[in-house]
PDB file of N, CA and C in Angstrom:
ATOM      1  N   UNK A   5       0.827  -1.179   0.000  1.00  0.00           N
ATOM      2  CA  UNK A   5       0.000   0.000   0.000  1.00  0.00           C
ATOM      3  C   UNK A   5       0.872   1.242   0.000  1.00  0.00           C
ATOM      4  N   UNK A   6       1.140   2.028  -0.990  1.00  0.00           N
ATOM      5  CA  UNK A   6       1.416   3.219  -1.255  1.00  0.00           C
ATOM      6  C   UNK A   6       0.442   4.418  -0.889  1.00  0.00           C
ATOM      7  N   UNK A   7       0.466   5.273   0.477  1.00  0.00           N
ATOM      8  CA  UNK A   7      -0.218   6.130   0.631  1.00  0.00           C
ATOM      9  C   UNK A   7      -0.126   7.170  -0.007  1.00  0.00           C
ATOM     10  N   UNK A   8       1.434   7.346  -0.343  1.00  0.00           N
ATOM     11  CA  UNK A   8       1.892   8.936  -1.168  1.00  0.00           C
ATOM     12  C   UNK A   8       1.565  10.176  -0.442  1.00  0.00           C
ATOM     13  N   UNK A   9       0.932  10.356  -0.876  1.00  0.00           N
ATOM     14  CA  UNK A   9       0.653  12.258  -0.672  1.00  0.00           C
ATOM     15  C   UNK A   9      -0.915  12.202   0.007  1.00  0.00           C
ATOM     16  N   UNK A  10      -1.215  11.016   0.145  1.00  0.00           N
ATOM     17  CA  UNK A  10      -2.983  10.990   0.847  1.00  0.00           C
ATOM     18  C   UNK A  10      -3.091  11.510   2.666  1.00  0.00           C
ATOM     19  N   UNK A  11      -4.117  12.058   2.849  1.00  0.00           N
ATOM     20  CA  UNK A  11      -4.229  12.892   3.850  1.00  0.00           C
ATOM     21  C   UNK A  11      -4.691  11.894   5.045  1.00  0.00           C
ATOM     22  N   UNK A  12      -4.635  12.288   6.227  1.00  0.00           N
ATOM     23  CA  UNK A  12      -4.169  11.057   7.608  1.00  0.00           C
ATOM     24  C   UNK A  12      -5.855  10.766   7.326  1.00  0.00           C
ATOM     25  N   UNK A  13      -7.576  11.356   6.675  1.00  0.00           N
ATOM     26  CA  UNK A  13      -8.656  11.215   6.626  1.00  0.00           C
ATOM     27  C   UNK A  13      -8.397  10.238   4.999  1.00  0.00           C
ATOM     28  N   UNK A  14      -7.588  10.402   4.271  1.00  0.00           N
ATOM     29  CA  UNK A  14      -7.884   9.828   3.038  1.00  0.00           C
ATOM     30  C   UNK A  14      -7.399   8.000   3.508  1.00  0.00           C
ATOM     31  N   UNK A  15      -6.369   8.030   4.067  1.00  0.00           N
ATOM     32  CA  UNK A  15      -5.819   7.454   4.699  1.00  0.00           C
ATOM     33  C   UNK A  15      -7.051   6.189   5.416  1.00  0.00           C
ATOM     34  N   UNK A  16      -7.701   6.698   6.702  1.00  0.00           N
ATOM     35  CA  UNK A  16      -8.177   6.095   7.263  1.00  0.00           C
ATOM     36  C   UNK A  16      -9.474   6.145   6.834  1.00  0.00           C
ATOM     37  N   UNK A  17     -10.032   6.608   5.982  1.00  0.00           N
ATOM     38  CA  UNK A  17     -11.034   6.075   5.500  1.00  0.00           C
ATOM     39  C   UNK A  17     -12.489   6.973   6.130  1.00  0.00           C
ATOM     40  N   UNK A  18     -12.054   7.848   6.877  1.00  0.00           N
ATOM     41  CA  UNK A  18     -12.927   8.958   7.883  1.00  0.00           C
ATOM     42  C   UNK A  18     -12.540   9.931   7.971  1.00  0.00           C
ATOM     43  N   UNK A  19     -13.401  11.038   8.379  1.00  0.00           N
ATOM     44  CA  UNK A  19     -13.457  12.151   8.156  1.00  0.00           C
ATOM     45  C   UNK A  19     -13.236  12.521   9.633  1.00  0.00           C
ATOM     46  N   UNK A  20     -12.373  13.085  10.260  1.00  0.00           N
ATOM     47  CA  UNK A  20     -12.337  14.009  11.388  1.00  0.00           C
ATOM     48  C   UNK A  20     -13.578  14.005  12.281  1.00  0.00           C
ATOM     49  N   UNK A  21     -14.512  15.180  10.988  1.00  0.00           N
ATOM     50  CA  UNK A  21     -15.711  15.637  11.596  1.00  0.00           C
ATOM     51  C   UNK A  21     -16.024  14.259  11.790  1.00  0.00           C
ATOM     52  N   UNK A  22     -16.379  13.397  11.348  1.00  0.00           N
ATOM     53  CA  UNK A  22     -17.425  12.146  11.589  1.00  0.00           C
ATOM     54  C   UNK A  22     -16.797  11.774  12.838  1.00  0.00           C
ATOM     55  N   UNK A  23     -15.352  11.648  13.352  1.00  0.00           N
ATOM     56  CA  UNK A  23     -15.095  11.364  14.165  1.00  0.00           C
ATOM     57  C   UNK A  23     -15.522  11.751  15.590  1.00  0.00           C
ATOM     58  N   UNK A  24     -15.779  13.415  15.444  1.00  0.00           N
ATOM     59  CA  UNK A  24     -15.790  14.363  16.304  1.00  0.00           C
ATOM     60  C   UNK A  24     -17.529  13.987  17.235  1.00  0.00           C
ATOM     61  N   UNK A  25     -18.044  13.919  15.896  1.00  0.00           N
ATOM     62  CA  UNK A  25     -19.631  13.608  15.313  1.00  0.00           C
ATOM     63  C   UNK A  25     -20.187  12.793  16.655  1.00  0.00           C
ATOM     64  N   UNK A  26     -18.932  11.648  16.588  1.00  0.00           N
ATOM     65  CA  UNK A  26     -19.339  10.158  17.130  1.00  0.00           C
ATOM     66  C   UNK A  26     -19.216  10.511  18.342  1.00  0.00           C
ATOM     67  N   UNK A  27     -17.886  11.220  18.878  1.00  0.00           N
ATOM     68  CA  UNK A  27     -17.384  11.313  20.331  1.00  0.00           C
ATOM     69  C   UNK A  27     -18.461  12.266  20.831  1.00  0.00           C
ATOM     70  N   UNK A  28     -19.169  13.422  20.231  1.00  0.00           N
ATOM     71  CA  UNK A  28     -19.984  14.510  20.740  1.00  0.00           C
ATOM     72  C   UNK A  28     -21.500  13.358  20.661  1.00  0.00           C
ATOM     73  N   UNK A  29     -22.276  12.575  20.110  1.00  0.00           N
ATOM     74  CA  UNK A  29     -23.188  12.573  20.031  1.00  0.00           C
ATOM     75  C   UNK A  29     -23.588  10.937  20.038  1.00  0.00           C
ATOM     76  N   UNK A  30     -22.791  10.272  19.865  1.00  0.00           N
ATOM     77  CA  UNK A  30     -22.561   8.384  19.668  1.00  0.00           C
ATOM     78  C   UNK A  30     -23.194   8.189  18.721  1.00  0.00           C
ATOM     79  N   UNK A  31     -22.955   9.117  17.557  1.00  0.00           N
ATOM     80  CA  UNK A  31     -23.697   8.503  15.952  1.00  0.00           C
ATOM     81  C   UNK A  31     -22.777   9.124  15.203  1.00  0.00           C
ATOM     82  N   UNK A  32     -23.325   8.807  13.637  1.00  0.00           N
ATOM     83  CA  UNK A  32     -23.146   9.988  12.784  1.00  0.00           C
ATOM     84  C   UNK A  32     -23.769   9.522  11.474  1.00  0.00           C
ATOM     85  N   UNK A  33     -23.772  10.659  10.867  1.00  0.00           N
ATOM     86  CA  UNK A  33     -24.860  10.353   9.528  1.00  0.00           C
ATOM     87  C   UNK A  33     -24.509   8.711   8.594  1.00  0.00           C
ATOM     88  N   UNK A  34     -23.096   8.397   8.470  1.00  0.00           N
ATOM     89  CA  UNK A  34     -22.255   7.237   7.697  1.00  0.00           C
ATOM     90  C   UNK A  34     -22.348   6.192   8.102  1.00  0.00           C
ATOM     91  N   UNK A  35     -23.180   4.932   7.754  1.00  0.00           N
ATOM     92  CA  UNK A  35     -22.993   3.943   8.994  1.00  0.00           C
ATOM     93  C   UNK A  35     -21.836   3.560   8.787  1.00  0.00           C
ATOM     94  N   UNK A  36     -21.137   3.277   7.466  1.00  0.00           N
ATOM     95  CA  UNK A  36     -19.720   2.504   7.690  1.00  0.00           C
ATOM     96  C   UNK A  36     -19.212   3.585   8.103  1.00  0.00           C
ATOM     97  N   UNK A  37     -18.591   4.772   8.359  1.00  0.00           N
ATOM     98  CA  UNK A  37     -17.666   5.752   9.101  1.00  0.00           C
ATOM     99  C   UNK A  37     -18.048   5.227  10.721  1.00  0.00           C
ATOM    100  N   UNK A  38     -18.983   4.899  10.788  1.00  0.00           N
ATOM    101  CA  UNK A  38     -19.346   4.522  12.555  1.00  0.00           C
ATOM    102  C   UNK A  38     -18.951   3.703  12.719  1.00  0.00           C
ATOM    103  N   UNK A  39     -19.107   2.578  11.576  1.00  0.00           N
ATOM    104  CA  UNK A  39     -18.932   0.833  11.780  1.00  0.00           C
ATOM    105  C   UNK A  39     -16.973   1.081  12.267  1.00  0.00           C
ATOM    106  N   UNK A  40     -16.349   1.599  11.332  1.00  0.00           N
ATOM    107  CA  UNK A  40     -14.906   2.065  11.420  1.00  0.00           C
ATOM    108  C   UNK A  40     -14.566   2.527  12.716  1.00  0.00           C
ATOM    109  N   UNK A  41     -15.066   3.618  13.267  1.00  0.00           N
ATOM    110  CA  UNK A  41     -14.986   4.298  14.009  1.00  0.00           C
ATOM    111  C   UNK A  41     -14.964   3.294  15.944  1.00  0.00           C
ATOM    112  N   UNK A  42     -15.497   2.742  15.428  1.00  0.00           N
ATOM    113  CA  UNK A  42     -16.106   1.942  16.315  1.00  0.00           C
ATOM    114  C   UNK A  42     -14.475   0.429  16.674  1.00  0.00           C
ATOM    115  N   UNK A  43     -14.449   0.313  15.609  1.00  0.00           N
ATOM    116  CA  UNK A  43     -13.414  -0.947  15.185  1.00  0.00           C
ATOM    117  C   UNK A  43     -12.362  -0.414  15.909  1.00  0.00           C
ATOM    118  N   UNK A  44     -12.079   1.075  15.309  1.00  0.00           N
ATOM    119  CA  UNK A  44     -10.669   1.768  15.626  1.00  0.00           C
ATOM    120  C   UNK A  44     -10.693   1.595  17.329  1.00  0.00           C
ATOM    121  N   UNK A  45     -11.544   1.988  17.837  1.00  0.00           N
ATOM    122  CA  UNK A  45     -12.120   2.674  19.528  1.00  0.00           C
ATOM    123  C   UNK A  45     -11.673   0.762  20.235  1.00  0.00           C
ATOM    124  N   UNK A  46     -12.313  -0.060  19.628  1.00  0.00           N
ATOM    125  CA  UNK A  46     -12.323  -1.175  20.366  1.00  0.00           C
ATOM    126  C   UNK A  46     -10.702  -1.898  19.721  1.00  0.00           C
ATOM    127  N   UNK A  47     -10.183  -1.381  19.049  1.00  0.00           N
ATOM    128  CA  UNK A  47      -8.544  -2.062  18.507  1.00  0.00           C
ATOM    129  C   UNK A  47      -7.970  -1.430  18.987  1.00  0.00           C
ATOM    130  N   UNK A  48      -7.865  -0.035  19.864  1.00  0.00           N
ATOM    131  CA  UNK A  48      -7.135   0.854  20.257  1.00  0.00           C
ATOM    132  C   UNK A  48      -7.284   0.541  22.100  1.00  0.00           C
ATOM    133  N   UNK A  49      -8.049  -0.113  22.470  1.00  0.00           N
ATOM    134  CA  UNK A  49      -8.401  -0.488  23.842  1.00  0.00           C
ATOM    135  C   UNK A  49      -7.831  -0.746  24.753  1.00  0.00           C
ATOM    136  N   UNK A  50      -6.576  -1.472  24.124  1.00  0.00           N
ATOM    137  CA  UNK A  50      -4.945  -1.701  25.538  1.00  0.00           C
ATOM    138  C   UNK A  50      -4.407  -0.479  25.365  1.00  0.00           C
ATOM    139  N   UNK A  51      -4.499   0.758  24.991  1.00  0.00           N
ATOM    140  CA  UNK A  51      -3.797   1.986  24.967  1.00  0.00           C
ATOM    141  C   UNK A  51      -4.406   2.618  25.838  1.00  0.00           C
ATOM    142  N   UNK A  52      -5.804   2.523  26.469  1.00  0.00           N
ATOM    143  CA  UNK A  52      -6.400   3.398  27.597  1.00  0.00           C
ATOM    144  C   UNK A  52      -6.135   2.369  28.755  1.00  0.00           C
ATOM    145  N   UNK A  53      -6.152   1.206  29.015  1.00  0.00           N
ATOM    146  CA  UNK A  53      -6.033   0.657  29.993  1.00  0.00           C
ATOM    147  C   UNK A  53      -4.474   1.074  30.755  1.00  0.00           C
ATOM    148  N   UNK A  54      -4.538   0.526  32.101  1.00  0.00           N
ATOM    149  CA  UNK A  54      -3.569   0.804  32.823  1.00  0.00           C
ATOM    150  C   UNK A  54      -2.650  -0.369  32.363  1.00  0.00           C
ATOM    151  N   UNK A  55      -1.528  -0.604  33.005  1.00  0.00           N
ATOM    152  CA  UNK A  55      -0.401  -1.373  32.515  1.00  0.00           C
ATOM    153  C   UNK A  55      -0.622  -2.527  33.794  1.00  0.00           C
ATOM    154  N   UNK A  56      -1.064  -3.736  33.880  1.00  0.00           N
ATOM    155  CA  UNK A  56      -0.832  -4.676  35.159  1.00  0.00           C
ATOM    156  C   UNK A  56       0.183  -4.477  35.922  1.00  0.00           C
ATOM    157  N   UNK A  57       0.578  -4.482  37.380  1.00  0.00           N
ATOM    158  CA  UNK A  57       1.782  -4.693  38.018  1.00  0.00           C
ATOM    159  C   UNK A  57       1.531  -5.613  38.883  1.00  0.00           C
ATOM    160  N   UNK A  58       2.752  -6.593  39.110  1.00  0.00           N
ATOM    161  CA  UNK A  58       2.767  -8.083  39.559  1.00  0.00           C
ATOM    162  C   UNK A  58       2.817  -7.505  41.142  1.00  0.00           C
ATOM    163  N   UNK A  59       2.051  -7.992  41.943  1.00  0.00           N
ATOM    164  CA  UNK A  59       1.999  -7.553  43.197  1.00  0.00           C
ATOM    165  C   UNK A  59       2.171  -9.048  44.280  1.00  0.00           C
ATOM    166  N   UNK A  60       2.614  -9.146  45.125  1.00  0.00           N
ATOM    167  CA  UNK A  60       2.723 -10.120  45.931  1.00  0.00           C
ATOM    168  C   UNK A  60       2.851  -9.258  47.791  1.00  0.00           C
ATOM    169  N   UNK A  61       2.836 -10.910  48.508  1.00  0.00           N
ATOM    170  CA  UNK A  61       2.911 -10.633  49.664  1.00  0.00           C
ATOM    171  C   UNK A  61       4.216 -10.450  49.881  1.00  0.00           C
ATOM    172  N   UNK A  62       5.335  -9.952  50.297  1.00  0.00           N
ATOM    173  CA  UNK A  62       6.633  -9.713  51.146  1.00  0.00           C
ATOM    174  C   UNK A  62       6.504 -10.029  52.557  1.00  0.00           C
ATOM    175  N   UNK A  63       6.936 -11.129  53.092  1.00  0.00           N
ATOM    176  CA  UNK A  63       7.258 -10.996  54.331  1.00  0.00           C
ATOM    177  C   UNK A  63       8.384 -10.152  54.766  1.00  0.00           C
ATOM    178  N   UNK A  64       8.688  -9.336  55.831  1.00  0.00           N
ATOM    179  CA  UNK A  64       9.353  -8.352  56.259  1.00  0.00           C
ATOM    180  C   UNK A  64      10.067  -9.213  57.679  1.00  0.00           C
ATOM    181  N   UNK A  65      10.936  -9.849  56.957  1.00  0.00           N
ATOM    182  CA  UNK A  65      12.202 -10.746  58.381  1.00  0.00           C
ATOM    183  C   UNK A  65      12.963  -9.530  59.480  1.00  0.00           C
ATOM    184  N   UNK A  66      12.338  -8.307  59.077  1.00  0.00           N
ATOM    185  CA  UNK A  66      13.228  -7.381  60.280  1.00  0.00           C
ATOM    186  C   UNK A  66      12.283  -7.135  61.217  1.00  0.00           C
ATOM    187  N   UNK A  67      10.873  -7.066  60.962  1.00  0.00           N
ATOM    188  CA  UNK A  67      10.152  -7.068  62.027  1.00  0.00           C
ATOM    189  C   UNK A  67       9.657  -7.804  62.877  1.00  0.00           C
ATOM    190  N   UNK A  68      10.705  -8.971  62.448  1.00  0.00           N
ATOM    191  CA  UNK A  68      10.596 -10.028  63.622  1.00  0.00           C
ATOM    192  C   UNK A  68      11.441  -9.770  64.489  1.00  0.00           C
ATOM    193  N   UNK A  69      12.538  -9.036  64.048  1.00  0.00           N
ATOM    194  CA  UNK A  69      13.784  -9.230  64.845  1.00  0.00           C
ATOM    195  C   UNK A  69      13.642  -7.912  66.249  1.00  0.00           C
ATOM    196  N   UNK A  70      12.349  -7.093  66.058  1.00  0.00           N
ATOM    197  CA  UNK A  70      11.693  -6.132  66.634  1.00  0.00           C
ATOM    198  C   UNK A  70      11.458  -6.654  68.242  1.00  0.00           C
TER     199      UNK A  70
END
């Protein structure tokens, strides 16, 4: 796929506004721009989540020695 000179909307297949459309109102006039829109939001989903951190118990051997 050669994008060339195509614009980041020619590109993805949506229009900004439609984007804007969706986030202000949860529609927009296009159903496939929504259907898209929608794909992007739920493929993009580990980027809003937090990152897991491995958590365990530590026993603390100095506060025995207390």
């Amino acid at each position: 796929m050669d994008f060339g000179n195509q614009t980041d909307e020619e590109k993805m297949g949506i229009k900004y506004s439609q984007i804007a459309e969706m986030i202000e109102t949860g529609k927009t006039e296009d159903s496939n721009a929504e259907k898209e829109i929608i794909r992007r939001f739920n493929d993009s989903k580990h980027k809003r989540e937090k990152v897991p951190i491995y958590t365990f118990d530590r026993k603390n051997h100095l506060l025995e020695k207390l």
